[in-house]
Amino acid sequence: GRMLEPAEIIQELNGLFKPDRYLAGQKILITAGPTQEAIDPVRYISNRSSGKMGYALAKQAKLAGAEVVLISGPSNLEAPQGIKTIRVKTANEMFVAVKEHIFGQDIFISAAAVGDYKVKDFSDLKIKNNKENLTLTLELNIDILAWVCARKLEFNLNLITVGFAAETHDLERYAKEKLMKKGADFIVANDVSCEDIGFDSDENEVVIFSRAGMMPIQKASKEIIAEKLLREMFK
Ligand code: CTP
């Protein structure tokens, strides 16, 4: 067999010796990574998400005793050890997987950078560059987080919902707007205009928004941010 990465062995050991399993018995569904929308058989539209934040949350939640299901868009990261990981490509595939798994969960964390739009007329054949200009018509994808929050209300589900907001400006205003618009319990916001945090970086710096107020979490590795986020929101 293949040996686990040393870092993963350390993490498993930490889990064994960590007395504080504050998420024991909790079922958590997490989405992570980007989504991809095909333009033609060889091209797609996507975004700069690496999946690191969502994967870190999945690992830390498992270490804290939770039963985790991870739904991941295309990411170069390996499926975390011992976590059921479902790979999807498009926003619609992610939506189908979320619908299949959401009922019976205690917590839903929507860390994926879901593409807002898909290409309306997907071309079965590779598009040739024989035109000066090419116009693609895009249509809106379903908002998965808003859909989950609406089901929570409709069925009076005992479910805590968490969304992310990656913003380049007016972080507080947009985060508060998303909290209301989507109906989530928490929005975790980060500023992606700084190159050293956010998207492909190993570090992040976030602010948690809820109806009760806001709580900043200082710059740290995504693993540490994930651990602090889970404690702050669910302990
Ligand atoms: N989200 C989702 N489904 C979508 C779009 C977003 O579930 N189709 C979720 C993301 O996973 C994230 C939150 O909604 O948790 C906010 O995503 P973001 O892209 O920041 O917000 P949008 O609603 O897409 O607004 P905008 O792109 O205009 O900032």
mmCIF file of C-alpha atoms and ligand atoms in Angstrom:
data_model
loop_
_atom_site.group_PDB
_atom_site.id
_atom_site.type_symbol
_atom_site.label_atom_id
_atom_site.label_comp_id
_atom_site.label_asym_id
_atom_site.label_seq_id
_atom_site.Cartn_x
_atom_site.Cartn_y
_atom_site.Cartn_z
ATOM 1 C CA GLY A 1 0.000 0.000 0.000
ATOM 2 C CA ARG A 2 0.928 3.629 -0.304
ATOM 3 C CA MET A 3 2.067 5.491 2.795
ATOM 4 C CA LEU A 4 -0.007 8.513 3.804
ATOM 5 C CA GLU A 5 1.628 11.928 3.545
ATOM 6 C CA PRO A 6 3.505 12.609 6.840
ATOM 7 C CA ALA A 7 1.370 15.716 7.401
ATOM 8 C CA GLU A 8 -1.763 13.583 7.210
ATOM 9 C CA ILE A 9 -0.337 11.051 9.690
ATOM 10 C CA ILE A 10 0.352 13.910 12.114
ATOM 11 C CA GLN A 11 -3.189 15.145 11.624
ATOM 12 C CA GLU A 12 -4.672 11.692 12.297
ATOM 13 C CA LEU A 13 -2.512 11.397 15.430
ATOM 14 C CA ASN A 14 -3.635 14.831 16.568
ATOM 15 C CA GLY A 15 -7.186 13.605 16.121
ATOM 16 C CA LEU A 16 -6.552 10.521 18.257
ATOM 17 C CA PHE A 17 -4.980 12.467 21.086
ATOM 18 C CA LYS A 18 -7.150 15.559 20.878
ATOM 19 C CA PRO A 19 -9.563 15.370 23.805
ATOM 20 C CA ASP A 20 -11.875 18.070 22.470
ATOM 21 C CA ARG A 21 -14.248 16.328 20.050
ATOM 22 C CA TYR A 22 -16.732 19.183 20.170
ATOM 23 C CA LEU A 23 -18.455 18.146 16.929
ATOM 24 C CA ALA A 24 -18.992 14.492 17.924
ATOM 25 C CA GLY A 25 -22.338 13.247 16.615
ATOM 26 C CA GLN A 26 -22.715 16.184 14.200
ATOM 27 C CA LYS A 27 -23.263 15.548 10.503
ATOM 28 C CA ILE A 28 -21.670 18.191 8.274
ATOM 29 C CA LEU A 29 -22.027 18.672 4.543
ATOM 30 C CA ILE A 30 -19.346 20.873 2.963
ATOM 31 C CA THR A 31 -18.978 22.106 -0.610
ATOM 32 C CA ALA A 32 -15.536 23.172 -1.810
ATOM 33 C CA GLY A 33 -13.535 24.247 -4.814
ATOM 34 C CA PRO A 34 -14.529 25.900 -8.059
ATOM 35 C CA THR A 35 -17.125 24.733 -10.564
ATOM 36 C CA GLN A 36 -16.561 24.439 -14.306
ATOM 37 C CA GLU A 37 -19.029 25.240 -17.073
ATOM 38 C CA ALA A 38 -18.207 23.893 -20.527
ATOM 39 C CA ILE A 39 -18.115 26.206 -23.549
ATOM 40 C CA ASP A 40 -17.261 23.412 -25.988
ATOM 41 C CA PRO A 41 -15.601 19.974 -25.554
ATOM 42 C CA VAL A 42 -12.186 21.533 -24.853
ATOM 43 C CA ARG A 43 -12.927 24.827 -23.077
ATOM 44 C CA TYR A 44 -14.671 25.914 -19.931
ATOM 45 C CA ILE A 45 -15.412 28.884 -17.665
ATOM 46 C CA SER A 46 -14.267 28.577 -14.074
ATOM 47 C CA ASN A 47 -12.847 30.666 -11.224
ATOM 48 C CA ARG A 48 -9.700 30.868 -9.116
ATOM 49 C CA SER A 49 -10.780 28.754 -6.163
ATOM 50 C CA SER A 50 -8.278 26.062 -5.088
ATOM 51 C CA GLY A 51 -10.600 24.260 -2.669
ATOM 52 C CA LYS A 52 -8.090 24.641 0.200
ATOM 53 C CA MET A 53 -10.482 26.382 2.614
ATOM 54 C CA GLY A 54 -13.290 23.846 2.147
ATOM 55 C CA TYR A 55 -10.918 20.874 2.406
ATOM 56 C CA ALA A 56 -9.345 22.356 5.564
ATOM 57 C CA LEU A 57 -12.817 22.740 7.085
ATOM 58 C CA ALA A 58 -13.647 19.129 6.211
ATOM 59 C CA LYS A 59 -10.439 17.831 7.840
ATOM 60 C CA GLN A 60 -10.805 19.946 10.974
ATOM 61 C CA ALA A 61 -14.480 19.034 11.364
ATOM 62 C CA LYS A 62 -13.556 15.345 11.178
ATOM 63 C CA LEU A 63 -10.796 15.834 13.771
ATOM 64 C CA ALA A 64 -13.395 17.454 16.030
ATOM 65 C CA GLY A 65 -15.515 14.305 15.744
ATOM 66 C CA ALA A 66 -18.009 15.230 12.989
ATOM 67 C CA GLU A 67 -19.243 12.896 10.272
ATOM 68 C CA VAL A 68 -18.313 14.828 7.136
ATOM 69 C CA VAL A 69 -19.407 14.606 3.506
ATOM 70 C CA LEU A 70 -17.388 16.763 1.119
ATOM 71 C CA ILE A 71 -18.739 17.739 -2.296
ATOM 72 C CA SER A 72 -15.859 19.091 -4.324
ATOM 73 C CA GLY A 73 -15.605 20.851 -7.646
ATOM 74 C CA PRO A 74 -12.466 20.255 -9.765
ATOM 75 C CA SER A 75 -9.516 20.693 -7.389
ATOM 76 C CA ASN A 76 -5.955 19.375 -7.405
ATOM 77 C CA LEU A 77 -6.240 18.460 -3.738
ATOM 78 C CA GLU A 78 -6.425 14.838 -2.701
ATOM 79 C CA ALA A 79 -9.627 13.596 -1.108
ATOM 80 C CA PRO A 80 -9.065 13.873 2.669
ATOM 81 C CA GLN A 81 -8.457 10.559 4.412
ATOM 82 C CA GLY A 82 -11.624 9.005 5.838
ATOM 83 C CA ILE A 83 -14.014 11.619 4.464
ATOM 84 C CA LYS A 84 -16.668 10.683 1.911
ATOM 85 C CA THR A 85 -15.748 12.918 -1.029
ATOM 86 C CA ILE A 86 -17.996 13.387 -4.039
ATOM 87 C CA ARG A 87 -16.382 14.958 -7.113
ATOM 88 C CA VAL A 88 -18.472 17.143 -9.412
ATOM 89 C CA LYS A 89 -17.758 19.565 -12.242
ATOM 90 C CA THR A 90 -20.655 21.915 -12.906
ATOM 91 C CA ALA A 91 -22.759 23.987 -10.532
ATOM 92 C CA ASN A 92 -25.729 21.862 -11.494
ATOM 93 C CA GLU A 93 -23.906 18.629 -10.612
ATOM 94 C CA MET A 94 -22.960 20.202 -7.276
ATOM 95 C CA PHE A 95 -26.606 21.138 -6.723
ATOM 96 C CA VAL A 96 -27.770 17.566 -7.475
ATOM 97 C CA ALA A 97 -25.203 16.148 -5.007
ATOM 98 C CA VAL A 98 -26.227 18.669 -2.311
ATOM 99 C CA LYS A 99 -29.927 17.837 -2.813
ATOM 100 C CA GLU A 100 -29.115 14.159 -2.417
ATOM 101 C CA HIS A 101 -27.233 14.636 0.872
ATOM 102 C CA ILE A 102 -28.690 17.687 2.631
ATOM 103 C CA PHE A 103 -31.572 16.056 4.497
ATOM 104 C CA GLY A 104 -30.453 14.695 7.870
ATOM 105 C CA GLN A 105 -27.429 16.995 8.114
ATOM 106 C CA ASP A 106 -26.861 19.251 11.133
ATOM 107 C CA ILE A 107 -24.586 21.769 9.398
ATOM 108 C CA PHE A 108 -24.174 22.908 5.783
ATOM 109 C CA ILE A 109 -21.013 24.844 4.887
ATOM 110 C CA SER A 110 -21.025 26.289 1.390
ATOM 111 C CA ALA A 111 -17.328 26.997 0.843
ATOM 112 C CA ALA A 112 -17.415 26.301 -2.907
ATOM 113 C CA ALA A 113 -16.906 29.162 -5.323
ATOM 114 C CA VAL A 114 -19.943 28.188 -7.362
ATOM 115 C CA GLY A 115 -19.915 29.699 -10.829
ATOM 116 C CA ASP A 116 -22.783 32.153 -11.100
ATOM 117 C CA TYR A 117 -23.368 31.486 -14.801
ATOM 118 C CA LYS A 118 -23.304 28.630 -17.290
ATOM 119 C CA VAL A 119 -22.989 28.838 -21.073
ATOM 120 C CA LYS A 120 -26.426 28.854 -22.644
ATOM 121 C CA ASP A 121 -25.664 27.161 -25.959
ATOM 122 C CA PHE A 122 -22.943 24.604 -25.315
ATOM 123 C CA SER A 123 -21.262 23.682 -28.601
ATOM 124 C CA ASP A 124 -20.822 19.929 -29.203
ATOM 125 C CA LEU A 125 -18.030 20.746 -31.631
ATOM 126 C CA LYS A 126 -14.862 22.697 -30.861
ATOM 127 C CA ILE A 127 -15.450 26.366 -31.665
ATOM 128 C CA LYS A 128 -13.126 27.615 -34.423
ATOM 129 C CA ASN A 129 -11.451 31.009 -34.310
ATOM 130 C CA ASN A 130 -12.800 32.140 -37.649
ATOM 131 C CA LYS A 131 -14.674 35.167 -36.328
ATOM 132 C CA GLU A 132 -13.301 38.514 -35.189
ATOM 133 C CA ASN A 133 -15.607 38.545 -32.164
ATOM 134 C CA LEU A 134 -17.280 35.723 -30.320
ATOM 135 C CA THR A 135 -20.309 36.283 -28.119
ATOM 136 C CA LEU A 136 -21.257 33.745 -25.482
ATOM 137 C CA THR A 137 -24.639 33.989 -23.829
ATOM 138 C CA LEU A 138 -24.562 32.989 -20.179
ATOM 139 C CA GLU A 139 -27.488 32.031 -17.990
ATOM 140 C CA LEU A 140 -27.701 32.130 -14.234
ATOM 141 C CA ASN A 141 -27.028 28.941 -12.252
ATOM 142 C CA ILE A 142 -29.180 28.012 -9.295
ATOM 143 C CA ASP A 143 -27.960 29.496 -6.004
ATOM 144 C CA ILE A 144 -27.282 26.326 -4.002
ATOM 145 C CA LEU A 145 -26.853 28.035 -0.618
ATOM 146 C CA ALA A 146 -30.053 30.077 -1.043
ATOM 147 C CA TRP A 147 -31.892 26.880 -2.058
ATOM 148 C CA VAL A 148 -30.697 25.067 1.088
ATOM 149 C CA CYS A 149 -31.653 28.027 3.317
ATOM 150 C CA ALA A 150 -35.131 28.089 1.720
ATOM 151 C CA ARG A 151 -35.582 24.320 2.387
ATOM 152 C CA LYS A 152 -34.537 24.894 5.991
ATOM 153 C CA LEU A 153 -37.408 27.383 6.364
ATOM 154 C CA GLU A 154 -39.888 25.305 4.361
ATOM 155 C CA PHE A 155 -39.311 22.087 6.329
ATOM 156 C CA ASN A 156 -38.300 23.718 9.607
ATOM 157 C CA LEU A 157 -35.005 21.824 9.466
ATOM 158 C CA ASN A 158 -32.649 21.787 12.407
ATOM 159 C CA LEU A 159 -29.756 22.886 10.214
ATOM 160 C CA ILE A 160 -27.085 25.560 10.594
ATOM 161 C CA THR A 161 -26.140 27.159 7.279
ATOM 162 C CA VAL A 162 -22.824 28.847 6.513
ATOM 163 C CA GLY A 163 -21.843 30.703 3.356
ATOM 164 C CA PHE A 164 -18.649 32.379 2.220
ATOM 165 C CA ALA A 165 -18.233 35.751 0.561
ATOM 166 C CA ALA A 166 -15.051 36.482 -1.359
ATOM 167 C CA GLU A 167 -15.023 40.203 -2.044
ATOM 168 C CA THR A 168 -12.625 42.700 -3.567
ATOM 169 C CA HIS A 169 -14.285 45.753 -1.944
ATOM 170 C CA ASP A 170 -17.010 46.798 0.524
ATOM 171 C CA LEU A 171 -16.589 43.518 2.421
ATOM 172 C CA GLU A 172 -18.889 44.373 5.315
ATOM 173 C CA ARG A 173 -21.711 45.721 3.165
ATOM 174 C CA TYR A 174 -21.720 42.731 0.774
ATOM 175 C CA ALA A 175 -21.350 40.171 3.563
ATOM 176 C CA LYS A 176 -24.328 41.617 5.437
ATOM 177 C CA GLU A 177 -26.332 41.727 2.207
ATOM 178 C CA LYS A 178 -25.540 38.046 1.524
ATOM 179 C CA LEU A 179 -26.553 37.087 5.067
ATOM 180 C CA MET A 180 -30.011 38.528 4.441
ATOM 181 C CA LYS A 181 -30.393 37.682 0.738
ATOM 182 C CA LYS A 182 -29.424 34.027 1.103
ATOM 183 C CA GLY A 183 -30.941 33.533 4.554
ATOM 184 C CA ALA A 184 -27.782 31.917 5.965
ATOM 185 C CA ASP A 185 -26.953 31.800 9.677
ATOM 186 C CA PHE A 186 -23.337 32.811 9.054
ATOM 187 C CA ILE A 187 -21.389 34.416 6.234
ATOM 188 C CA VAL A 188 -17.618 34.095 6.382
ATOM 189 C CA ALA A 189 -16.150 36.964 4.408
ATOM 190 C CA ASN A 190 -12.658 37.469 3.084
ATOM 191 C CA ASP A 191 -10.962 40.137 1.041
ATOM 192 C CA VAL A 192 -9.540 38.610 -2.131
ATOM 193 C CA SER A 193 -7.967 41.830 -3.364
ATOM 194 C CA CYS A 194 -4.794 41.014 -1.360
ATOM 195 C CA GLU A 195 -2.693 38.432 -3.206
ATOM 196 C CA ASP A 196 -1.241 36.766 -0.090
ATOM 197 C CA ILE A 197 -4.597 35.679 1.350
ATOM 198 C CA GLY A 198 -7.674 34.118 -0.150
ATOM 199 C CA PHE A 199 -7.839 32.226 -3.444
ATOM 200 C CA ASP A 200 -4.832 30.024 -4.131
ATOM 201 C CA SER A 201 -2.986 31.020 -0.989
ATOM 202 C CA ASP A 202 -2.317 28.749 2.009
ATOM 203 C CA GLU A 203 -3.333 31.560 4.322
ATOM 204 C CA ASN A 204 -6.525 33.436 4.909
ATOM 205 C CA GLU A 205 -7.979 36.203 7.068
ATOM 206 C CA VAL A 206 -11.737 36.282 7.548
ATOM 207 C CA VAL A 207 -14.618 37.974 9.338
ATOM 208 C CA ILE A 208 -17.635 35.971 10.513
ATOM 209 C CA PHE A 209 -20.960 37.772 10.118
ATOM 210 C CA SER A 210 -24.154 36.618 11.791
ATOM 211 C CA ARG A 211 -27.325 38.329 12.946
ATOM 212 C CA ALA A 212 -25.611 38.691 16.331
ATOM 213 C CA GLY A 213 -22.736 40.743 14.930
ATOM 214 C CA MET A 214 -19.299 40.246 13.486
ATOM 215 C CA MET A 215 -16.121 38.491 14.612
ATOM 216 C CA PRO A 216 -12.751 38.910 12.863
ATOM 217 C CA ILE A 217 -10.304 36.008 12.700
ATOM 218 C CA GLN A 218 -6.694 37.038 12.230
ATOM 219 C CA LYS A 219 -4.502 35.963 9.354
ATOM 220 C CA ALA A 220 -3.328 32.358 9.708
ATOM 221 C CA SER A 221 -2.985 29.123 7.729
ATOM 222 C CA LYS A 222 -6.253 27.842 6.295
ATOM 223 C CA GLU A 223 -6.050 24.856 8.693
ATOM 224 C CA ILE A 224 -5.948 27.175 11.709
ATOM 225 C CA ILE A 225 -8.629 29.465 10.273
ATOM 226 C CA ALA A 226 -10.821 26.380 9.687
ATOM 227 C CA GLU A 227 -10.379 25.205 13.276
ATOM 228 C CA LYS A 228 -11.136 28.679 14.676
ATOM 229 C CA LEU A 229 -14.184 29.074 12.434
ATOM 230 C CA LEU A 230 -15.677 25.757 13.541
ATOM 231 C CA ARG A 231 -15.112 26.546 17.231
ATOM 232 C CA GLU A 232 -16.491 30.051 16.922
ATOM 233 C CA MET A 233 -19.650 28.983 15.094
ATOM 234 C CA PHE A 234 -20.497 25.587 16.560
ATOM 235 C CA LYS A 235 -18.892 25.102 19.956
HETATM 236 N N1 CTP B 1 -23.259 30.144 -3.815
HETATM 237 C C1 CTP B 1 -24.029 29.043 -4.127
HETATM 238 N N2 CTP B 1 -24.540 28.906 -5.386
HETATM 239 C C2 CTP B 1 -24.308 29.836 -6.339
HETATM 240 C C3 CTP B 1 -23.514 30.977 -6.025
HETATM 241 C C4 CTP B 1 -23.000 31.087 -4.761
HETATM 242 O O1 CTP B 1 -24.248 28.194 -3.263
HETATM 243 N N3 CTP B 1 -24.827 29.661 -7.545
HETATM 244 C C5 CTP B 1 -22.750 30.284 -2.431
HETATM 245 C C6 CTP B 1 -21.241 30.200 -2.302
HETATM 246 O O2 CTP B 1 -20.843 28.871 -2.021
HETATM 247 C C7 CTP B 1 -20.978 31.116 -1.118
HETATM 248 C C8 CTP B 1 -22.083 32.147 -1.174
HETATM 249 O O3 CTP B 1 -23.100 31.567 -1.987
HETATM 250 O O4 CTP B 1 -21.100 30.422 0.094
HETATM 251 C C9 CTP B 1 -21.685 33.465 -1.732
HETATM 252 O O5 CTP B 1 -21.111 33.279 -2.999
HETATM 253 P P1 CTP B 1 -20.608 34.532 -3.840
HETATM 254 O O6 CTP B 1 -20.138 34.050 -5.172
HETATM 255 O O7 CTP B 1 -19.709 35.372 -2.991
HETATM 256 O O8 CTP B 1 -21.948 35.336 -3.954
HETATM 257 P P2 CTP B 1 -22.958 35.510 -5.089
HETATM 258 O O9 CTP B 1 -24.312 35.248 -4.534
HETATM 259 O O10 CTP B 1 -22.548 34.676 -6.265
HETATM 260 O O11 CTP B 1 -22.831 37.067 -5.381
HETATM 261 P P3 CTP B 1 -21.721 37.874 -6.215
HETATM 262 O O12 CTP B 1 -21.011 36.856 -7.093
HETATM 263 O O13 CTP B 1 -22.539 38.855 -6.966
HETATM 264 O O14 CTP B 1 -20.827 38.494 -5.178
#
